[in-house]
Coordinates of C-alpha atoms and ligand atoms in Angstrom, one line a residue:
M6 CA 89.6 110.4 144.1
S7 CA 93.2 110.9 146.0
N8 CA 92.8 108.3 148.8
L9 CA 92.4 105.4 146.3
K10 CA 95.1 102.7 146.3
I11 CA 96.1 100.2 143.3
R12 CA 95.2 96.7 145.2
D13 CA 96.0 94.2 142.2
V14 CA 97.1 94.4 138.7
R15 CA 96.9 91.4 136.4
T16 CA 96.2 90.4 132.9
I17 CA 93.3 88.5 131.2
V18 CA 94.5 86.4 128.2
T19 CA 92.2 85.2 125.9
Q20 CA 91.9 83.9 122.2
P21 CA 88.2 84.1 121.2
T22 CA 89.5 85.3 117.8
A23 CA 93.2 86.7 117.9
N24 CA 95.2 86.3 121.0
L25 CA 94.1 89.3 123.1
I26 CA 95.6 90.6 126.4
I27 CA 93.6 92.8 128.7
V28 CA 95.0 94.3 132.1
K29 CA 92.6 94.7 134.9
I30 CA 93.8 97.0 137.8
E31 CA 91.7 96.7 140.9
T32 CA 91.7 99.5 143.6
D33 CA 91.0 99.3 147.3
E34 CA 87.2 100.6 146.5
P35 CA 85.1 97.4 145.9
E36 CA 83.7 97.1 142.4
L37 CA 86.0 100.0 141.2
Y38 CA 88.2 98.7 138.6
G39 CA 89.9 99.7 135.2
L40 CA 90.4 97.6 131.9
G41 CA 93.2 98.5 129.3
C42 CA 94.3 96.6 126.1
A43 CA 98.1 95.3 126.0
T44 CA 97.3 93.3 122.6
F45 CA 100.4 92.2 120.8
T46 CA 99.0 89.3 119.4
Q47 CA 102.2 87.6 118.1
R48 CA 103.9 87.7 121.7
A49 CA 100.9 87.4 124.0
T50 CA 102.7 85.4 126.6
V51 CA 105.8 87.8 126.8
V52 CA 103.2 90.9 127.6
H53 CA 101.6 88.5 130.1
T54 CA 104.7 88.1 131.8
A55 CA 106.1 91.7 131.7
V56 CA 102.7 92.8 133.5
N57 CA 102.4 90.1 136.0
D58 CA 106.1 89.9 137.1
Y59 CA 107.4 93.2 136.8
L60 CA 104.5 96.1 136.6
R61 CA 102.2 94.3 139.2
P62 CA 104.9 94.6 142.1
F63 CA 105.7 98.2 141.2
L64 CA 102.3 99.5 140.7
I65 CA 100.6 97.7 143.8
G66 CA 99.8 100.6 146.6
K67 CA 100.2 103.5 144.4
D68 CA 97.3 106.1 143.8
P69 CA 95.5 105.5 140.5
A70 CA 95.0 108.9 140.1
E71 CA 98.5 109.6 139.0
I72 CA 98.5 108.4 135.4
E73 CA 100.9 110.7 134.0
D74 CA 103.8 109.9 136.8
I75 CA 102.7 106.0 136.7
W76 CA 103.3 105.9 132.9
Q77 CA 106.5 107.9 133.3
S78 CA 108.0 105.8 136.1
C79 CA 106.8 102.4 134.4
N80 CA 108.4 103.6 131.3
V81 CA 111.7 104.1 132.5
S82 CA 111.7 101.4 135.3
P83 CA 113.3 98.7 132.9
Y84 CA 115.9 101.4 131.8
W85 CA 115.8 100.0 128.4
R86 CA 112.5 101.0 126.8
N87 CA 110.6 101.9 123.8
G88 CA 110.1 98.4 122.7
P89 CA 107.0 96.2 121.7
V90 CA 106.4 94.1 124.5
L91 CA 107.0 96.6 127.3
N92 CA 105.0 99.2 125.9
N93 CA 102.1 97.1 125.3
A94 CA 102.3 95.9 129.0
I95 CA 102.5 99.8 129.9
S96 CA 99.5 100.5 127.7
G97 CA 97.3 98.1 129.5
V98 CA 98.2 99.8 132.9
D99 CA 97.5 103.0 131.3
Q100 CA 94.2 102.6 129.6
A101 CA 93.1 100.9 132.7
L102 CA 94.0 104.0 134.6
W103 CA 92.3 106.2 132.1
D104 CA 89.0 103.9 132.4
I105 CA 89.1 104.4 136.5
K106 CA 89.5 108.3 136.3
G107 CA 86.4 108.3 134.1
K108 CA 84.4 105.9 136.3
V109 CA 85.5 108.1 139.2
A110 CA 84.5 111.0 137.5
G111 CA 81.5 109.9 136.0
M112 CA 82.3 110.8 132.5
P113 CA 83.6 108.9 129.1
V114 CA 87.2 109.4 128.7
Y115 CA 86.7 112.0 125.7
D116 CA 85.4 114.1 128.2
L117 CA 88.4 113.8 130.3
F118 CA 90.3 114.9 127.3
G119 CA 88.2 118.0 126.7
G120 CA 85.2 116.7 125.1
K121 CA 83.5 115.8 121.7
S122 CA 84.6 117.4 118.3
R123 CA 82.1 114.6 116.8
E124 CA 79.7 112.3 117.5
A125 CA 81.1 109.3 116.0
A126 CA 84.3 108.2 114.2
A127 CA 84.1 107.6 110.4
V128 CA 85.4 104.2 109.6
Y129 CA 87.0 102.2 106.8
V130 CA 86.2 98.6 106.4
V131 CA 87.7 95.7 104.1
P132 CA 85.1 94.0 101.7
G133 CA 85.3 90.3 101.3
G134 CA 84.0 87.9 98.8
R135 CA 85.0 84.5 97.1
D136 CA 84.7 85.8 93.7
L137 CA 84.5 89.1 91.9
K138 CA 80.6 88.9 91.7
E139 CA 80.2 88.5 95.5
Y140 CA 82.7 91.0 96.2
E141 CA 80.7 93.7 94.0
E142 CA 77.5 92.6 95.9
N143 CA 79.1 93.0 99.4
V144 CA 80.5 96.4 98.4
R145 CA 77.2 97.8 97.3
G146 CA 75.7 96.3 100.5
L147 CA 77.9 98.3 102.6
I148 CA 77.6 101.5 100.4
E149 CA 73.8 100.9 101.1
Q150 CA 74.5 100.8 104.9
G151 CA 76.4 104.0 104.9
F152 CA 79.9 102.7 104.4
R153 CA 82.3 105.3 102.3
C154 CA 85.9 104.1 102.9
F155 CA 87.3 100.9 101.7
K156 CA 90.6 99.2 102.0
L157 CA 90.8 97.2 98.8
N158 CA 93.5 94.6 100.1
G159 CA 92.3 91.1 99.2
A160 CA 90.6 92.0 95.8
D161 CA 94.0 91.9 94.1
R162 CA 93.6 88.2 94.1
F163 CA 90.8 88.7 91.4
F164 CA 93.2 90.5 89.1
S165 CA 96.4 88.4 89.7
E166 CA 97.9 87.3 86.6
D167 CA 98.2 83.6 87.6
A168 CA 94.6 82.3 88.1
S169 CA 95.8 79.8 90.8
D170 CA 96.5 82.5 93.1
K171 CA 94.4 82.3 96.1
G172 CA 96.3 84.3 98.8
W173 CA 97.4 87.9 99.4
P174 CA 99.7 88.8 98.4
V175 CA 100.2 87.1 94.9
I176 CA 101.2 83.6 95.6
T177 CA 103.5 81.6 93.2
N178 CA 104.2 78.1 94.6
K179 CA 107.6 77.9 93.0
V180 CA 109.1 76.3 96.3
S181 CA 108.0 73.7 98.3
E182 CA 105.0 74.2 100.4
S183 CA 107.1 73.8 103.4
R184 CA 108.6 77.2 103.0
G185 CA 105.0 78.8 103.4
S186 CA 103.6 81.4 100.8
I187 CA 105.7 82.9 97.9
F188 CA 105.5 86.6 97.2
D189 CA 106.3 88.0 93.7
P190 CA 106.4 91.8 94.2
E191 CA 106.0 92.8 90.6
R192 CA 103.1 90.8 89.9
W193 CA 101.4 92.0 92.9
V194 CA 101.8 95.4 92.0
R195 CA 100.6 95.1 88.6
S196 CA 97.4 93.2 90.3
I197 CA 97.2 96.2 92.5
V198 CA 96.9 98.8 89.7
H199 CA 94.4 96.6 87.9
T200 CA 92.3 96.5 91.4
F201 CA 91.9 100.3 91.7
E202 CA 91.1 100.6 87.8
Y203 CA 88.1 98.0 88.2
F204 CA 87.0 99.8 91.8
R205 CA 86.8 103.2 90.3
S206 CA 85.4 102.4 87.0
T207 CA 82.7 100.1 89.0
F208 CA 81.9 102.2 92.1
G209 CA 83.0 105.6 90.7
W210 CA 84.4 108.5 92.7
D211 CA 82.1 109.1 95.7
V212 CA 83.5 106.4 97.8
D213 CA 87.1 106.7 99.4
V214 CA 89.4 103.8 98.6
L215 CA 92.7 102.9 100.3
Y216 CA 95.4 100.1 100.4
D217 CA 97.8 98.5 102.5
I218 CA 101.4 97.7 100.9
H219 CA 102.1 96.3 104.4
E220 CA 106.1 97.1 103.9
R221 CA 106.5 94.3 101.5
L222 CA 107.7 96.0 98.4
P223 CA 111.3 96.9 97.5
P224 CA 111.4 100.9 98.2
I225 CA 111.7 101.8 94.6
L226 CA 109.0 99.6 93.5
G227 CA 106.9 101.4 96.1
L228 CA 107.8 104.8 94.9
G229 CA 106.7 103.6 91.5
L230 CA 103.4 102.3 92.7
A231 CA 102.4 105.3 94.6
K232 CA 102.9 107.3 91.4
D233 CA 101.1 104.9 89.2
L234 CA 98.1 105.0 91.9
E235 CA 97.9 109.0 91.9
K236 CA 95.1 108.9 89.1
F237 CA 92.8 106.7 91.5
K238 CA 92.9 109.4 93.9
L239 CA 93.4 107.4 97.0
F240 CA 92.3 108.2 100.7
F241 CA 95.5 106.9 101.5
L242 CA 98.2 104.3 100.7
E243 CA 99.5 102.7 103.8
D244 CA 102.9 101.4 105.1
L245 CA 104.5 101.9 101.9
F246 CA 107.7 101.3 103.2
A247 CA 109.2 99.5 106.5
P248 CA 110.4 101.7 109.7
E249 CA 113.8 101.0 108.5
D250 CA 113.2 102.7 105.4
N251 CA 111.5 105.8 106.7
D252 CA 113.8 108.0 105.0
Y253 CA 112.3 106.9 101.3
F254 CA 109.1 108.7 102.1
R255 CA 111.2 111.9 101.3
M256 CA 111.3 110.7 97.4
V257 CA 107.5 109.9 97.5
R258 CA 106.7 113.4 98.8
E259 CA 108.8 115.1 96.0
Q260 CA 107.1 113.0 93.1
T261 CA 103.6 112.3 94.0
S262 CA 100.5 113.7 95.8
T263 CA 99.2 110.3 96.8
P264 CA 98.5 110.4 100.4
M265 CA 100.7 108.6 102.8
A266 CA 99.7 106.7 106.0
M267 CA 102.2 105.0 108.5
G268 CA 102.7 104.1 111.7
E269 CA 101.3 100.8 112.9
L270 CA 104.8 99.3 112.9
Y271 CA 106.2 102.3 114.9
N272 CA 107.1 101.7 118.8
N273 CA 109.8 104.4 119.1
P274 CA 109.2 108.2 119.2
L275 CA 112.3 108.5 117.3
E276 CA 110.5 106.6 114.3
M277 CA 107.5 108.9 114.5
I278 CA 108.9 112.4 115.3
P279 CA 110.6 112.8 112.0
M280 CA 107.8 111.5 110.0
V281 CA 105.6 114.2 111.6
K282 CA 107.8 117.2 112.0
D283 CA 109.1 116.6 108.1
R284 CA 105.4 116.3 106.9
L285 CA 106.5 112.9 105.4
L286 CA 102.9 111.5 106.2
D287 CA 99.5 112.3 106.0
F288 CA 97.8 109.8 108.4
M289 CA 99.6 108.7 111.8
R290 CA 98.6 104.9 112.0
V291 CA 100.1 103.9 115.3
H292 CA 98.6 100.7 117.1
I293 CA 98.1 102.7 120.4
S294 CA 98.9 100.0 122.7
Q295 CA 102.4 99.3 120.7
I296 CA 103.3 103.1 121.6
G297 CA 102.5 102.7 125.4
G298 CA 98.8 103.6 125.7
L299 CA 96.7 106.7 125.6
T300 CA 98.9 109.0 127.4
P301 CA 101.4 108.8 124.9
A302 CA 98.9 108.7 122.0
R303 CA 97.6 111.8 123.2
K304 CA 100.6 113.5 123.1
L305 CA 101.5 112.3 119.6
S306 CA 97.9 113.4 118.4
A307 CA 99.1 117.0 119.6
L308 CA 102.1 116.9 117.8
C309 CA 100.4 115.6 114.6
E310 CA 97.7 118.5 115.0
A311 CA 100.8 121.0 115.0
F312 CA 101.8 119.5 111.6
N313 CA 98.3 118.9 110.3
V314 CA 98.7 115.4 110.2
R315 CA 95.4 113.6 110.9
T316 CA 94.9 110.5 112.7
A317 CA 94.2 106.9 111.5
W318 CA 94.9 104.4 114.5
H319 CA 95.6 101.0 113.6
G320 CA 92.4 98.9 114.4
P321 CA 92.5 95.3 113.0
T322 CA 91.2 91.9 114.6
D323 CA 94.3 92.1 117.1
V324 CA 93.1 95.1 119.0
S325 CA 90.6 94.1 121.6
P326 CA 87.2 95.7 122.1
V327 CA 89.0 97.7 125.1
G328 CA 91.4 98.7 122.5
H329 CA 89.0 99.7 120.0
A330 CA 87.2 101.6 122.8
A331 CA 90.3 103.4 123.7
N332 CA 91.0 104.4 119.9
L333 CA 87.4 106.0 119.9
M334 CA 88.3 108.3 122.7
L335 CA 90.7 110.0 120.7
D336 CA 88.7 109.7 117.8
I337 CA 85.8 111.6 119.2
N338 CA 88.0 114.3 121.1
V339 CA 90.8 115.3 118.8
W340 CA 90.4 117.8 115.9
N341 CA 92.7 116.4 113.5
F342 CA 90.8 112.9 113.0
G343 CA 91.1 111.3 109.9
I344 CA 89.5 108.1 109.7
Q345 CA 89.2 104.9 112.3
E346 CA 90.0 101.3 110.9
A347 CA 87.2 99.1 112.1
G348 CA 89.0 95.5 111.6
P349 CA 86.0 93.1 111.5
Y350 CA 86.4 92.7 115.3
Q351 CA 82.5 92.6 115.7
S352 CA 81.1 89.1 116.5
D353 CA 78.7 87.7 118.9
L354 CA 81.2 86.2 121.0
L355 CA 83.2 89.5 121.5
A356 CA 80.1 91.7 122.1
E357 CA 79.0 88.9 124.7
M358 CA 82.6 88.9 126.1
F359 CA 83.2 92.5 126.0
P360 CA 79.7 94.3 126.9
G361 CA 79.8 97.8 125.6
T362 CA 82.1 97.0 122.5
P363 CA 81.8 99.9 120.4
E364 CA 79.1 99.7 117.8
V365 CA 79.8 100.1 114.1
R366 CA 76.9 101.1 111.7
N367 CA 76.1 103.3 109.0
G368 CA 79.7 103.7 108.2
Y369 CA 80.4 105.1 111.8
M370 CA 82.0 103.9 115.2
W371 CA 79.6 104.9 118.1
P372 CA 80.6 105.8 121.6
N373 CA 78.3 104.3 124.0
G374 CA 78.8 107.4 126.4
K375 CA 79.2 105.5 129.4
P376 CA 81.9 106.5 132.2
G377 CA 85.6 105.5 131.6
L378 CA 86.4 103.5 128.1
G379 CA 82.6 102.2 128.4
V380 CA 83.6 98.5 128.1
D381 CA 83.5 95.7 130.6
I382 CA 84.8 91.8 130.3
D383 CA 83.2 88.5 131.3
E384 CA 86.0 87.0 132.7
K385 CA 84.4 83.4 133.1
L386 CA 83.6 83.6 129.5
A387 CA 87.3 84.9 128.3
A388 CA 88.4 81.7 130.5
K389 CA 86.9 79.4 128.0
Y390 CA 89.2 80.7 125.4
P391 CA 92.7 80.1 126.3
I392 CA 95.4 80.9 124.0
K393 CA 96.1 77.8 122.1
E394 CA 99.8 77.2 120.9
P395 CA 101.5 80.6 121.4
A396 CA 104.2 79.8 119.0
R397 CA 101.7 79.5 116.2
A398 CA 100.6 83.1 116.6
N399 CA 103.4 84.1 114.2
W400 CA 100.6 84.6 111.5
S401 CA 103.2 83.6 108.7
W402 CA 105.7 86.8 109.1
G403 CA 108.6 84.8 108.9
N404 CA 107.4 82.3 106.2
V405 CA 106.4 84.8 103.4
R406 CA 109.5 84.3 101.0
R407 CA 110.2 85.2 97.4
A408 CA 110.7 82.4 94.7
D409 CA 114.4 82.5 95.4
G410 CA 113.5 81.9 99.4
T411 CA 114.5 85.1 100.6
V412 CA 112.2 86.0 103.5
I413 CA 110.2 88.9 102.8
R414 CA 110.1 91.9 105.6
P415 CA 106.8 93.2 106.4
Ligands
LIG270 C1 96.2 96.5 109.5 C2 97.3 95.6 109.6 C3 96.8 94.2 110.1 C4 98.2 93.5 110.5 C5 97.9 93.1 111.6 C6 99.6 92.2 112.2 O1 96.4 97.6 108.7 O2 95.1 96.4 109.6 O3 98.3 95.7 108.5 O4 96.4 93.7 108.9 O5 98.6 92.6 109.5 O6 97.4 93.7 112.8 O7 99.1 91.7 113.4
LIG271 MG1 98.4 97.8 108.0

């Protein structure tokens, strides 16, 4: 591999569902290229610029085999570092280089990492339903298909105190619609407890359940909820606090055994390391492209193993199929795997646009055993779905407010 050179680096930005950003690295060997996920869906065009204007000229001519050196030099080249935009840009490059290395070696990336600890990655899914009856039917159908772990977000709307509430979180339209959705933390907390009472009494204890607080609660309410939910034996309670409130996890650890999952909002190692070394979380849930790709994620997995923290990589619809394949390489390899989020990313369109997309069936995500990350992209099809109105990709994060108009920090 030593005499290969990077010939071109460019992004493929497409919006088949969420805004997805893929980095494609072409080498001077015809048909040898790699793909990496750089998806920061809320700021896709900024990542596009970071790759094309800054990393491309920095990388052309380098040896694609030197993944570690390329990661380290890309990380310090802007001087200021550890932010979401540049980390995503570097992730796209990093994952593409691992893809190339696997293709040259003729093996899946998990084999480059040391082989398989399991054949497939157990997943969790988020059941849907327009009403409780349909929700229950969907859960029973998923259980029959072999799924055993469920995120209950969304079901709380069936148990909110105001029958008119439709959205998540509990919505009370006490302020004009122009301010977006209204969030009432105390009512939402009560609806979550009712949701778990329903789920355990309806589906029993042979299934795992989890919930995502999404950092929206005042910390002391979150602590109280974690204690109230202890009797329901959650698989984990996710994002109980915002990264800015990491130290509140110390109180949770002293007062309840409800397992903690955190990490999708982390970018900076200084956010992650204290959480692991002080055993303040049970599951590390970073969005791998937000921390710079597979190279740092491998190192984070090893740090977590030393403290018996398990992995549960972020895997929503705003991770591309290339990114899900990257998650899966670590899921298959590491000893301390916990669970894999399989956000509803499977669709006929995505499967056609990304041949080799990891398959989710019988409760597991399955590697396809192909060299590299095992996923390709149909660029012509991707080009048919350009990003529309980038500014609208905020997904309401700056519009969710309390009844008094205070914006909620997710
Ligand atoms: C999850 C996440 C997502 C995020 C989304 C932000 O656990 O999957 O919380 O639902 O809201 O990825 O863009
Ligand atoms: Mg989450």
